Coordinates of C-alpha atoms in Angstrom, one line a residue:
X1025 CA 22.7 -47.0 -24.4
X1026 CA 21.3 -43.5 -24.6
X1027 CA 22.6 -41.1 -21.6
X1028 CA 22.4 -37.3 -21.3
X1029 CA 22.8 -35.4 -24.4
X1030 CA 23.1 -38.2 -26.6
X1031 CA 19.4 -39.0 -25.8
X1032 CA 18.4 -35.8 -27.9
X1033 CA 20.8 -36.5 -30.7
X1034 CA 23.3 -34.0 -29.3
X1035 CA 26.2 -36.5 -30.2
X1036 CA 25.1 -36.6 -33.8
X1037 CA 25.9 -32.8 -34.1
X1038 CA 29.0 -31.4 -35.4
X1039 CA 31.7 -30.0 -33.0
X1040 CA 30.6 -26.3 -34.0
X1041 CA 26.9 -27.0 -33.7
X1042 CA 27.5 -28.6 -30.3
X1043 CA 29.6 -25.5 -29.2
X1044 CA 26.8 -23.1 -30.1
X1045 CA 24.2 -25.2 -28.4
X1046 CA 26.4 -25.1 -25.4
X1047 CA 27.0 -21.2 -25.7
X1048 CA 23.3 -20.9 -26.2
X1049 CA 22.4 -22.9 -23.3
X1050 CA 25.0 -21.0 -21.0
X1051 CA 23.4 -17.7 -22.1
X1052 CA 20.0 -19.1 -21.2
X1053 CA 21.4 -20.4 -17.7
X1054 CA 23.2 -17.1 -17.2
X1055 CA 20.3 -15.0 -18.0
X1056 CA 18.0 -17.0 -15.8
X1057 CA 20.5 -16.7 -12.9
X1058 CA 20.8 -13.0 -13.6
X1059 CA 17.1 -12.7 -13.6
X1060 CA 16.8 -14.6 -10.4
X1061 CA 19.3 -12.6 -8.6
X1062 CA 18.0 -9.2 -9.8
X1063 CA 14.3 -10.2 -8.8
X1064 CA 15.7 -11.1 -5.3
X1065 CA 17.6 -7.9 -5.0
X1066 CA 14.8 -5.6 -6.1
X1067 CA 12.3 -7.4 -4.0
X1068 CA 14.4 -6.9 -1.0
X1069 CA 14.7 -3.3 -1.9
X1070 CA 10.8 -2.9 -2.1
X1071 CA 10.3 -4.8 0.9
X1072 CA 12.8 -2.8 2.9
X1073 CA 11.3 0.5 1.5
X1074 CA 7.8 -0.7 2.4
X1075 CA 8.9 -1.5 6.0
X1076 CA 10.5 2.0 6.3
X1077 CA 7.4 3.5 5.1
X1078 CA 5.3 1.5 7.2
X1079 CA 7.2 2.5 10.2
X1080 CA 7.0 6.2 9.4
X1081 CA 3.3 6.0 8.7
X1082 CA 2.7 4.2 12.0
X1083 CA 4.8 7.0 13.6
X1084 CA 2.8 9.7 12.1
X1085 CA -0.5 8.2 12.8
X1086 CA 0.6 7.9 16.4
X1087 CA 1.6 11.6 16.4
X1088 CA -1.7 12.5 14.8
X1089 CA -3.7 10.7 17.3
X1090 CA -1.8 12.3 20.1
X1091 CA -2.3 15.8 18.4
X1092 CA -5.9 15.1 18.2
X1093 CA -6.6 14.1 21.7
X1094 CA -4.7 17.2 22.9
X1095 CA -6.5 19.6 20.4
X1096 CA -9.9 18.1 21.6
X1097 CA -8.8 18.6 25.2
X1098 CA -7.7 22.1 24.5
X1099 CA -10.8 23.1 22.6
X1100 CA -12.9 21.8 25.4
X1101 CA -11.1 23.7 28.1
X1102 CA -11.2 27.0 26.1
X1103 CA -14.9 26.8 24.9
X1104 CA -17.9 27.1 27.4
X1105 CA -20.5 24.3 26.9
X1106 CA -23.5 25.3 24.7
X1107 CA -26.6 26.7 26.6
X1108 CA -30.0 24.9 25.8
X1109 CA -30.8 27.7 23.4
X1110 CA -27.7 27.3 21.3
X1111 CA -28.0 23.5 21.4
X1112 CA -31.7 24.1 20.0
X1113 CA -30.5 26.4 17.4
X1114 CA -27.8 24.1 16.2
X1115 CA -30.2 21.3 16.0
X1116 CA -32.5 23.5 13.9
X1117 CA -29.6 24.5 11.6
X1118 CA -28.7 20.8 11.0
X1119 CA -32.2 19.9 10.2
X1120 CA -32.4 22.7 7.7
X1121 CA -29.2 21.8 6.1
X1122 CA -30.1 18.0 5.9
X1123 CA -33.3 19.1 4.2
X1124 CA -31.4 21.3 1.7
X1125 CA -28.9 18.5 0.9
X1126 CA -30.5 15.2 1.3
X1127 CA -27.7 13.5 -0.7
X1128 CA -25.2 14.6 1.9
X1129 CA -27.3 14.2 4.9
X1130 CA -29.9 11.3 4.3
X1131 CA -33.1 11.6 6.2
X1132 CA -33.8 8.9 8.9
X1133 CA -36.8 6.7 8.5
X1134 CA -39.0 6.4 11.6

């Protein structure tokens, strides 16, 4: 009856050859275990770092949005509203810029 290693002819090898195969198999198993452990360790480091970066980015985004709201409110309080004449001048200026730079300000089609 063929069982285990004898099925592959392992029992027919000399003791020295068997020893070398066992050492080689042990090296392969140890290398695989090391690679798996290293992968898990490095993956955890990367995931933890990404979580930290995400939390920092989220906090900065919230801070930026709050500053933008404050800044807009501050500007609106300090500046008087545009007069009708200023509004017309601004509209003409934007039309002129759109004509001069059509790749930046595409024309609307009626």
